mmCIF file of C-alpha atoms in Angstrom:
data_model
loop_
_atom_site.group_PDB
_atom_site.id
_atom_site.type_symbol
_atom_site.label_atom_id
_atom_site.label_comp_id
_atom_site.label_asym_id
_atom_site.label_seq_id
_atom_site.Cartn_x
_atom_site.Cartn_y
_atom_site.Cartn_z
ATOM 1 C CA MET A 24 19.755 -5.450 13.567
ATOM 2 C CA THR A 25 22.729 -3.608 14.296
ATOM 3 C CA VAL A 26 23.437 -5.629 17.850
ATOM 4 C CA SER A 27 22.321 -8.711 18.916
ATOM 5 C CA LEU A 28 19.867 -10.212 20.912
ATOM 6 C CA GLU A 29 21.970 -10.931 23.519
ATOM 7 C CA GLN A 30 23.808 -7.467 23.907
ATOM 8 C CA LEU A 31 20.583 -5.655 23.835
ATOM 9 C CA ARG A 32 19.255 -8.381 27.044
ATOM 10 C CA ARG A 33 21.589 -7.278 29.174
ATOM 11 C CA CYS A 34 20.675 -3.712 28.444
ATOM 12 C CA HIS A 35 18.607 -1.642 32.001
ATOM 13 C CA VAL A 36 17.108 0.816 30.408
ATOM 14 C CA ALA A 37 15.827 1.332 26.914
ATOM 15 C CA VAL A 38 15.297 4.832 25.683
ATOM 16 C CA ASP A 39 13.676 6.774 22.286
ATOM 17 C CA LEU A 40 14.262 10.467 22.148
ATOM 18 C CA GLY A 41 12.358 11.775 19.574
ATOM 19 C CA ALA A 42 11.558 15.369 17.960
ATOM 20 C CA ALA A 43 7.919 15.612 19.776
ATOM 21 C CA ARG A 44 8.339 13.207 22.425
ATOM 22 C CA THR A 45 10.620 11.305 24.704
ATOM 23 C CA ARG A 46 9.922 7.956 25.967
ATOM 24 C CA VAL A 47 11.694 5.695 28.692
ATOM 25 C CA PHE A 48 11.966 1.881 29.448
ATOM 26 C CA VAL A 49 13.400 0.690 32.770
ATOM 27 C CA LYS A 50 13.674 -3.478 32.457
ATOM 28 C CA GLY A 51 10.990 -5.599 34.740
ATOM 29 C CA VAL A 52 9.197 -1.738 35.944
ATOM 30 C CA GLY A 53 7.723 -0.760 32.227
ATOM 31 C CA LEU A 54 7.100 2.160 30.423
ATOM 32 C CA VAL A 55 8.151 4.672 33.194
ATOM 33 C CA VAL A 56 8.467 8.246 31.244
ATOM 34 C CA ASP A 57 6.755 9.819 28.165
ATOM 35 C CA GLU A 58 6.953 12.970 27.358
ATOM 36 C CA PRO A 59 7.319 16.247 25.088
ATOM 37 C CA SER A 60 10.711 16.436 24.378
ATOM 38 C CA VAL A 61 10.772 19.860 25.686
ATOM 39 C CA ALA A 62 12.830 22.224 28.054
ATOM 40 C CA ALA A 63 12.476 25.676 29.041
ATOM 41 C CA VAL A 64 15.517 27.280 30.671
ATOM 42 C CA ASN A 65 16.237 30.891 32.475
ATOM 43 C CA THR A 66 18.881 33.040 30.488
ATOM 44 C CA ARG A 67 19.414 34.630 33.210
ATOM 45 C CA THR A 68 21.080 31.928 36.316
ATOM 46 C CA GLY A 69 21.278 28.960 33.267
ATOM 47 C CA ALA A 70 18.458 27.047 34.957
ATOM 48 C CA LEU A 71 16.914 25.089 34.135
ATOM 49 C CA ILE A 72 12.078 25.678 34.813
ATOM 50 C CA ALA A 73 10.729 22.940 33.262
ATOM 51 C CA VAL A 74 10.127 20.115 31.423
ATOM 52 C CA GLY A 75 7.630 18.246 29.186
ATOM 53 C CA GLU A 76 4.169 18.990 29.801
ATOM 54 C CA PHE A 77 4.193 21.774 31.405
ATOM 55 C CA ALA A 78 8.225 23.453 29.179
ATOM 56 C CA GLU A 79 5.868 22.468 26.541
ATOM 57 C CA LYS A 80 2.537 24.971 27.223
ATOM 58 C CA MET A 81 5.038 27.545 27.825
ATOM 59 C CA THR A 82 5.842 27.626 24.142
ATOM 60 C CA GLY A 83 4.942 30.914 22.680
ATOM 61 C CA ARG A 84 4.250 32.408 26.411
ATOM 62 C CA THR A 85 7.544 33.190 27.645
ATOM 63 C CA PRO A 86 8.882 36.682 28.944
ATOM 64 C CA ASP A 87 12.175 37.156 27.162
ATOM 65 C CA TYR A 88 13.924 35.660 30.263
ATOM 66 C CA ILE A 89 12.796 32.577 29.336
ATOM 67 C CA ARG A 90 13.699 30.594 26.277
ATOM 68 C CA VAL A 91 11.965 27.076 25.052
ATOM 69 C CA VAL A 92 13.975 24.054 23.703
ATOM 70 C CA ARG A 93 14.086 21.154 21.946
ATOM 71 C CA PRO A 94 17.152 19.687 22.237
ATOM 72 C CA VAL A 95 15.726 16.760 20.086
ATOM 73 C CA SER A 96 15.501 17.392 16.677
ATOM 74 C CA GLY A 97 14.543 14.475 13.500
ATOM 75 C CA GLY A 98 14.509 11.866 16.529
ATOM 76 C CA SER A 99 18.931 12.854 16.284
ATOM 77 C CA VAL A 100 20.479 15.003 19.253
ATOM 78 C CA VAL A 101 21.755 18.291 18.522
ATOM 79 C CA ASP A 102 22.854 19.763 21.534
ATOM 80 C CA ILE A 103 23.879 17.039 24.540
ATOM 81 C CA ASP A 104 23.442 19.060 28.242
ATOM 82 C CA MET A 105 19.994 20.155 27.314
ATOM 83 C CA ALA A 106 19.494 16.743 26.627
ATOM 84 C CA GLN A 107 20.971 16.181 29.678
ATOM 85 C CA ARG A 108 19.215 17.200 31.626
ATOM 86 C CA MET A 109 15.776 16.659 29.944
ATOM 87 C CA LEU A 110 15.569 13.366 30.835
ATOM 88 C CA ARG A 111 17.162 13.419 34.462
ATOM 89 C CA HIS A 112 14.566 15.722 35.182
ATOM 90 C CA LEU A 113 12.277 13.086 33.336
ATOM 91 C CA LEU A 114 13.176 10.031 35.238
ATOM 92 C CA GLY A 115 13.496 11.820 38.720
ATOM 93 C CA GLU A 116 15.505 11.814 41.567
ATOM 94 C CA LYS A 117 14.076 7.793 43.205
ATOM 95 C CA LEU A 118 14.376 6.057 39.171
ATOM 96 C CA ARG A 119 17.254 7.835 38.873
ATOM 97 C CA ARG A 120 18.539 6.283 42.538
ATOM 98 C CA GLN A 121 17.767 2.952 41.688
ATOM 99 C CA LEU A 122 19.328 2.773 37.856
ATOM 100 C CA ARG A 123 22.413 4.171 39.740
ATOM 101 C CA ARG A 124 22.152 0.973 42.021
ATOM 102 C CA LYS A 125 22.957 -1.187 38.173
ATOM 103 C CA PRO A 126 27.182 -1.906 38.954
ATOM 104 C CA MET A 127 27.084 -2.061 35.439
ATOM 105 C CA LEU A 128 24.528 0.592 33.829
ATOM 106 C CA ARG A 129 23.815 -0.645 30.204
ATOM 107 C CA ALA A 130 21.357 1.522 28.410
ATOM 108 C CA ALA A 131 19.289 0.936 25.408
ATOM 109 C CA ALA A 132 18.519 3.833 22.371
ATOM 110 C CA CYS A 133 16.989 4.093 18.693
ATOM 111 C CA THR A 134 18.347 6.270 16.452
ATOM 112 C CA PRO A 135 16.570 6.608 12.540
ATOM 113 C CA HIS A 136 18.185 4.679 10.094
ATOM 114 C CA ASP A 137 20.638 6.085 7.919
ATOM 115 C CA SER A 138 22.268 8.214 10.982
ATOM 116 C CA ASP A 139 25.218 9.978 10.238
ATOM 117 C CA PRO A 140 27.492 8.449 13.143
ATOM 118 C CA LEU A 141 27.937 11.980 14.812
ATOM 119 C CA ALA A 142 23.971 12.191 15.671
ATOM 120 C CA GLN A 143 24.922 8.773 16.867
ATOM 121 C CA ARG A 144 27.553 9.587 19.116
ATOM 122 C CA ALA A 145 25.056 12.731 20.735
ATOM 123 C CA THR A 146 23.097 9.184 21.446
ATOM 124 C CA ILE A 147 25.776 7.719 22.989
ATOM 125 C CA GLU A 148 27.421 10.624 24.949
ATOM 126 C CA THR A 149 23.635 11.735 25.937
ATOM 127 C CA LEU A 150 22.892 9.256 27.958
ATOM 128 C CA VAL A 151 26.974 8.004 29.158
ATOM 129 C CA GLY A 152 26.793 11.546 30.644
ATOM 130 C CA LEU A 153 23.276 9.981 32.939
ATOM 131 C CA GLY A 154 26.098 6.943 34.095
ATOM 132 C CA ALA A 155 25.322 3.965 31.136
ATOM 133 C CA ARG A 156 28.476 2.335 31.153
ATOM 134 C CA ARG A 157 27.924 0.561 27.253
ATOM 135 C CA VAL A 158 25.376 2.617 25.167
ATOM 136 C CA GLU A 159 23.776 -0.018 22.117
ATOM 137 C CA LEU A 160 21.602 1.699 19.261
ATOM 138 C CA VAL A 161 18.252 -0.138 17.690
ATOM 139 C CA ASP A 162 17.702 1.312 14.209
ATOM 140 C CA THR A 163 13.918 2.639 14.798
ATOM 141 C CA LEU A 164 12.370 0.762 12.633
ATOM 142 C CA ILE A 165 13.163 -2.660 13.450
ATOM 143 C CA ALA A 166 12.717 -1.503 17.292
ATOM 144 C CA ALA A 167 9.056 -0.192 16.191
ATOM 145 C CA ALA A 168 8.265 -2.966 13.478
ATOM 146 C CA VAL A 169 9.562 -5.720 16.809
ATOM 147 C CA GLY A 170 6.638 -2.933 19.282
ATOM 148 C CA CYS A 171 3.701 -3.067 17.009
ATOM 149 C CA GLY A 172 4.314 -7.895 16.825
ATOM 150 C CA LEU A 173 5.352 -7.384 12.917
ATOM 151 C CA PRO A 174 6.949 -10.701 12.952
ATOM 152 C CA VAL A 175 10.360 -9.260 12.114
ATOM 153 C CA GLU A 176 12.406 -12.765 11.851
ATOM 154 C CA GLU A 177 10.534 -14.660 9.795
ATOM 155 C CA PRO A 178 11.374 -14.987 5.908
ATOM 156 C CA THR A 179 8.798 -13.416 4.563
ATOM 157 C CA ALA A 180 7.819 -9.988 4.214
ATOM 158 C CA THR A 181 6.827 -7.292 6.370
ATOM 159 C CA MET A 182 5.911 -2.895 5.371
ATOM 160 C CA ILE A 183 6.281 -0.559 8.210
ATOM 161 C CA LEU A 184 5.790 3.068 7.855
ATOM 162 C CA VAL A 185 7.028 5.580 11.206
ATOM 163 C CA CYS A 186 5.359 8.802 11.469
ATOM 164 C CA GLY A 187 7.190 10.998 12.987
ATOM 165 C CA ALA A 188 6.778 13.964 13.901
ATOM 166 C CA ALA A 189 10.270 15.726 11.624
ATOM 167 C CA THR A 190 10.986 11.915 9.407
ATOM 168 C CA THR A 191 8.888 9.774 7.656
ATOM 169 C CA GLN A 192 10.350 6.161 7.465
ATOM 170 C CA VAL A 193 9.842 2.918 5.185
ATOM 171 C CA ALA A 194 11.223 0.157 5.312
ATOM 172 C CA VAL A 195 11.103 -3.309 3.686
ATOM 173 C CA LEU A 196 12.305 -6.416 6.398
ATOM 174 C CA SER A 197 13.183 -9.915 6.327
ATOM 175 C CA LEU A 198 14.982 -12.312 8.633
ATOM 176 C CA GLY A 199 14.708 -9.733 11.353
ATOM 177 C CA ALA A 200 16.909 -7.440 8.897
ATOM 178 C CA ILE A 201 15.653 -4.090 6.595
ATOM 179 C CA VAL A 202 16.374 -5.633 2.798
ATOM 180 C CA THR A 203 15.300 -2.115 1.535
ATOM 181 C CA ALA A 204 14.460 1.439 3.100
ATOM 182 C CA GLU A 205 13.821 5.173 3.249
ATOM 183 C CA ARG A 206 14.200 8.420 5.273
ATOM 184 C CA ILE A 207 11.669 11.318 3.972
ATOM 185 C CA PRO A 208 12.590 14.679 5.241
ATOM 186 C CA VAL A 209 8.629 14.964 6.117
ATOM 187 C CA GLY A 210 6.750 14.465 8.917
ATOM 188 C CA GLY A 211 3.729 15.597 10.913
ATOM 189 C CA ASN A 212 5.859 18.634 11.540
ATOM 190 C CA ALA A 213 5.849 19.515 7.699
ATOM 191 C CA ILE A 214 2.018 18.193 6.970
ATOM 192 C CA ASP A 215 1.030 20.780 10.505
ATOM 193 C CA HIS A 216 2.724 23.297 8.392
ATOM 194 C CA ALA A 217 1.478 23.386 5.176
ATOM 195 C CA VAL A 218 -1.927 23.660 7.286
ATOM 196 C CA ILE A 219 -0.431 26.523 8.515
ATOM 197 C CA GLN A 220 0.330 28.406 5.875
ATOM 198 C CA TYR A 221 -2.881 27.763 3.471
ATOM 199 C CA LEU A 222 -4.216 29.570 6.424
ATOM 200 C CA ARG A 223 -1.756 32.702 6.472
ATOM 201 C CA HIS A 224 -1.843 32.719 2.606
ATOM 202 C CA GLN A 225 -5.925 31.741 1.794
ATOM 203 C CA HIS A 226 -7.149 34.063 4.896
ATOM 204 C CA GLU A 227 -4.517 35.947 5.592
ATOM 205 C CA LEU A 228 -4.939 34.413 9.357
ATOM 206 C CA MET A 229 -2.102 33.905 12.050
ATOM 207 C CA LEU A 230 -2.505 30.043 14.823
ATOM 208 C CA PRO A 231 -1.051 29.513 17.822
ATOM 209 C CA SER A 232 1.756 28.309 17.499
ATOM 210 C CA GLN A 233 1.338 25.303 20.085
ATOM 211 C CA SER A 234 -2.675 24.762 22.120
ATOM 212 C CA VAL A 235 -4.491 22.022 19.321
ATOM 213 C CA ARG A 236 -2.756 21.071 17.442
ATOM 214 C CA PRO A 237 -4.367 23.292 13.662
ATOM 215 C CA LEU A 238 -4.465 19.715 11.314
ATOM 216 C CA GLN A 239 -6.480 18.079 13.599
ATOM 217 C CA LEU A 240 -8.511 21.326 14.086
ATOM 218 C CA ALA A 241 -8.663 21.591 10.327
ATOM 219 C CA LEU A 242 -9.208 17.881 9.056
ATOM 220 C CA HIS A 243 -11.724 16.815 13.020
ATOM 221 C CA GLY A 244 -14.050 13.525 12.132
ATOM 222 C CA ASN A 245 -12.612 11.775 8.703
ATOM 223 C CA GLY A 246 -10.571 14.636 7.796
ATOM 224 C CA LEU A 247 -8.139 13.519 4.429
ATOM 225 C CA THR A 248 -11.051 11.611 3.339
ATOM 226 C CA PRO A 249 -14.277 13.686 1.105
ATOM 227 C CA HIS A 250 -16.987 12.001 3.550
ATOM 228 C CA GLY A 251 -15.778 14.490 6.730
ATOM 229 C CA PRO A 252 -17.126 17.996 6.867
ATOM 230 C CA ALA A 253 -17.639 19.978 4.561
ATOM 231 C CA SER A 254 -15.768 23.448 6.297
ATOM 232 C CA THR A 255 -15.290 23.649 10.041
ATOM 233 C CA GLU A 256 -13.945 27.624 12.031
ATOM 234 C CA ILE A 257 -11.097 28.159 13.017
ATOM 235 C CA HIS A 258 -9.763 30.854 15.355
ATOM 236 C CA GLY A 259 -6.664 33.197 15.650
ATOM 237 C CA ARG A 260 -4.761 36.452 14.791
ATOM 238 C CA ASP A 261 -4.957 38.197 12.089
ATOM 239 C CA VAL A 262 -2.067 39.292 10.102
ATOM 240 C CA ALA A 263 -3.255 42.912 9.274
ATOM 241 C CA THR A 264 -4.536 44.093 12.525
ATOM 242 C CA GLY A 265 -3.576 41.298 14.605
ATOM 243 C CA LEU A 266 -6.722 41.161 16.512
ATOM 244 C CA ALA A 267 -8.966 38.277 17.112
ATOM 245 C CA ARG A 268 -10.746 36.514 14.118
ATOM 246 C CA SER A 269 -12.486 34.044 12.689
ATOM 247 C CA VAL A 270 -13.026 32.436 9.797
ATOM 248 C CA LEU A 271 -14.639 29.384 8.208
ATOM 249 C CA VAL A 272 -13.248 27.310 6.005
ATOM 250 C CA ASP A 273 -13.361 24.750 3.506
ATOM 251 C CA THR A 274 -11.720 21.521 4.324
ATOM 252 C CA ALA A 275 -12.040 20.040 0.704
ATOM 253 C CA ALA A 276 -9.174 23.407 0.153
ATOM 254 C CA VAL A 277 -7.525 21.993 3.257
ATOM 255 C CA ARG A 278 -6.812 18.493 2.049
ATOM 256 C CA GLN A 279 -5.677 20.012 -0.616
ATOM 257 C CA ALA A 280 -2.969 21.379 1.297
ATOM 258 C CA LEU A 281 -1.911 18.870 2.624
ATOM 259 C CA HIS A 282 -0.709 17.109 -0.782
ATOM 260 C CA THR A 283 2.700 18.132 -0.922
ATOM 261 C CA PRO A 284 3.604 17.196 1.958
ATOM 262 C CA LEU A 285 2.288 13.766 1.841
ATOM 263 C CA THR A 286 3.312 13.154 -2.116
ATOM 264 C CA THR A 287 6.596 13.272 -1.050
ATOM 265 C CA VAL A 288 5.976 9.948 1.543
ATOM 266 C CA LEU A 289 4.236 8.488 -0.921
ATOM 267 C CA ASP A 290 6.774 9.145 -3.691
ATOM 268 C CA GLY A 291 9.339 7.646 -0.846
ATOM 269 C CA ILE A 292 6.999 4.071 -0.913
ATOM 270 C CA GLY A 293 6.786 3.906 -4.408
ATOM 271 C CA LYS A 294 11.248 3.878 -3.793
ATOM 272 C CA VAL A 295 10.898 1.539 -1.761
ATOM 273 C CA LEU A 296 8.934 -0.902 -2.933
ATOM 274 C CA ARG A 297 10.764 -0.841 -6.375
ATOM 275 C CA ASP A 298 14.357 -1.043 -4.799
ATOM 276 C CA CYS A 299 13.110 -4.536 -3.059
ATOM 277 C CA PRO A 300 12.889 -8.026 -4.754
ATOM 278 C CA PRO A 301 9.636 -8.915 -6.431
ATOM 279 C CA ASP A 302 9.177 -11.866 -4.199
ATOM 280 C CA LEU A 303 9.036 -9.638 -1.327
ATOM 281 C CA VAL A 304 7.107 -8.072 -2.867
ATOM 282 C CA ALA A 305 4.808 -10.481 -3.460
ATOM 283 C CA ASP A 306 4.323 -10.902 0.191
ATOM 284 C CA LEU A 307 3.910 -7.459 0.712
ATOM 285 C CA VAL A 308 0.372 -7.911 -1.100
ATOM 286 C CA ASP A 309 -1.122 -9.857 1.437
ATOM 287 C CA ARG A 310 -0.017 -8.737 4.750
ATOM 288 C CA GLY A 311 0.152 -3.867 2.917
ATOM 289 C CA ILE A 312 1.585 -2.399 5.393
ATOM 290 C CA MET A 313 1.906 -0.999 9.229
ATOM 291 C CA MET A 314 1.810 2.479 10.267
ATOM 292 C CA VAL A 315 3.694 3.442 13.749
ATOM 293 C CA GLY A 316 4.733 6.924 15.340
ATOM 294 C CA GLY A 317 2.513 9.477 16.553
ATOM 295 C CA SER A 318 2.214 10.711 13.531
ATOM 296 C CA ALA A 319 0.140 7.451 11.931
ATOM 297 C CA LEU A 320 -2.840 8.821 13.583
ATOM 298 C CA LEU A 321 -3.418 12.285 10.696
ATOM 299 C CA PRO A 322 -7.070 11.080 10.340
ATOM 300 C CA GLY A 323 -8.087 9.638 6.609
ATOM 301 C CA LEU A 324 -3.974 8.857 5.848
ATOM 302 C CA ASP A 325 -4.044 5.310 5.957
ATOM 303 C CA GLN A 326 -7.023 5.716 3.211
ATOM 304 C CA MET A 327 -4.742 7.357 1.429
ATOM 305 C CA LEU A 328 -1.907 5.084 1.282
ATOM 306 C CA ARG A 329 -4.466 2.440 0.899
ATOM 307 C CA ASN A 330 -6.050 3.940 -2.312
ATOM 308 C CA ALA A 331 -2.180 4.966 -4.391
ATOM 309 C CA THR A 332 -0.539 1.766 -3.261
ATOM 310 C CA GLY A 333 -3.441 -0.618 -3.399
ATOM 311 C CA MET A 334 -2.200 -2.689 -0.647
ATOM 312 C CA PRO A 335 -3.716 -2.922 2.427
ATOM 313 C CA VAL A 336 -3.100 -0.706 5.299
ATOM 314 C CA HIS A 337 -2.872 -0.970 9.438
ATOM 315 C CA ILE A 338 -2.403 1.091 12.052
ATOM 316 C CA ALA A 339 -0.959 -0.961 15.483
ATOM 317 C CA GLU A 340 -2.340 0.038 17.940
ATOM 318 C CA ARG A 341 -0.592 2.103 20.267
ATOM 319 C CA PRO A 342 1.793 3.894 17.298
ATOM 320 C CA ASP A 343 3.243 6.670 19.390
ATOM 321 C CA ILE A 344 4.684 4.305 21.557
ATOM 322 C CA CYS A 345 6.246 1.350 19.194
ATOM 323 C CA ALA A 346 8.922 1.559 19.483
ATOM 324 C CA VAL A 347 10.344 2.396 23.209
ATOM 325 C CA LEU A 348 8.202 -1.258 23.716
ATOM 326 C CA GLY A 349 9.697 -2.906 20.773
ATOM 327 C CA LEU A 350 13.282 -2.064 22.041
ATOM 328 C CA GLY A 351 11.526 -3.195 25.990
ATOM 329 C CA ALA A 352 10.444 -6.373 24.641
ATOM 330 C CA MET A 353 13.675 -6.878 23.851
ATOM 331 C CA LEU A 354 15.286 -5.937 26.882
ATOM 332 C CA GLU A 355 13.001 -8.924 28.410
ATOM 333 C CA GLY A 356 13.942 -11.704 26.058
ATOM 334 C CA ARG A 357 9.988 -11.535 24.581
ATOM 335 C CA VAL A 358 12.739 -11.697 21.046
ATOM 336 C CA GLN A 359 13.431 -14.965 19.946
ATOM 337 C CA PRO A 360 15.787 -15.025 17.430
ATOM 338 C CA ILE A 361 15.309 -17.724 14.559
ATOM 339 C CA THR A 362 17.451 -20.246 14.152
ATOM 340 C CA LEU A 363 19.362 -21.817 11.823
ATOM 341 C CA ASN A 364 20.327 -25.525 12.089
ATOM 342 C CA PRO A 365 23.910 -26.181 10.061
ATOM 343 C CA LEU A 366 23.555 -28.833 7.824
ATOM 344 C CA ALA A 367 25.405 -31.953 8.531
ATOM 345 C CA GLU A 368 28.346 -33.633 6.415
ATOM 346 C CA ALA A 369 27.423 -36.373 4.699
ATOM 347 C CA GLU A 370 29.126 -39.431 5.598
#
C-alpha cells in the first residue's frame, strides 16, 4: 500500500478517476458521484456545455463547434484543466460548499499499478485544483481488493483482476501488499473495437460509436460460451452506400474475433502466476481469481478464464464500483491492519 491506513483515515473524500467513469465517495455520506468521464465543450466560447451521462449521449451527434472530450485515459489524467472542470460540475455547488468548510481538506485517489510519476502528479494537481490541501494515492489493485471484501491483510494469497475500459490489471496480494502484478494494455474498449473491426471487414457494416455497446448487443445471453445464441441481428451503416442496413451475424465468429485481445489478458495472468512464489500459488488453487471492474461483466469471460487457468473465478457483487468503495472503507476506518507483536527478548 502506498500510504498508511492512518493517513487515509484523515482523508475526507475518495476519488476514482477512470477512463470510462468517475466516482466520488464522501466520508460519512457514501458514493455521491458515478458518472461517465466525459465533457462537452463549446470550442467558440470555451464554455462547458455538459458533463457525465448527457455529454456521453452527445458523442458523435454534435455540430462542429461542440467537442466531446475525455480528460482521463487509461486511468491517468491527460487534461488537468478539463478534469477539474468536469469534477467541479459533477460534484455540484452544494457538495463543494460542504467540502470547502473542511479546514484541511484531504483527498485520496486511485492510481493504476506501476503508473509513472507524471501520471501521479496529474492526479494530484487535479484534486489540489478542487481545494484539496493534501492528496494520498492508493494503488487501484489494493483499493479494489478491499472493496470486494478480499482478506488482503492476511498472510494468504488473493488474486484480483481489475478489468477496466482501457487496461486490465492483475495481481497477487498478501499481507496488505502486492507480491506480483502486471498491467495489460487491453480493456473493454479493445474488446469492443475487435467486434467493430470484425463487422466492418466481414460484413462491411459500421456501428454507431455510442448508443449500445456492440459487444453486449452481439453477445447477449451466454456470451462467450458456445451455449449462447447462434446468431443475432445487428443494425448499422453500410460502408459503401452509407445507407442503414441490418445483418445477421454468427456469434461463433464474433467469439473467435475476441480471442486476440482476450489471449493477451490470459498471457498477463500466466506471467503473474509464473512470478508468484509457489506457496502463494497453492493458496490460489482454492481461493481462485476475483474479477472486478466494469468489463468484468462481459458475458462468458469468467468461464473462459476458468477454463484457461483451471482455478475458480468469481465476479464481485458490485464489480464496477469496488475500487472507490474500497477507498471509502479505508477512509472510514473499516479496514484494520494486521498487528505484529514484537518478540519479547529472552531474559
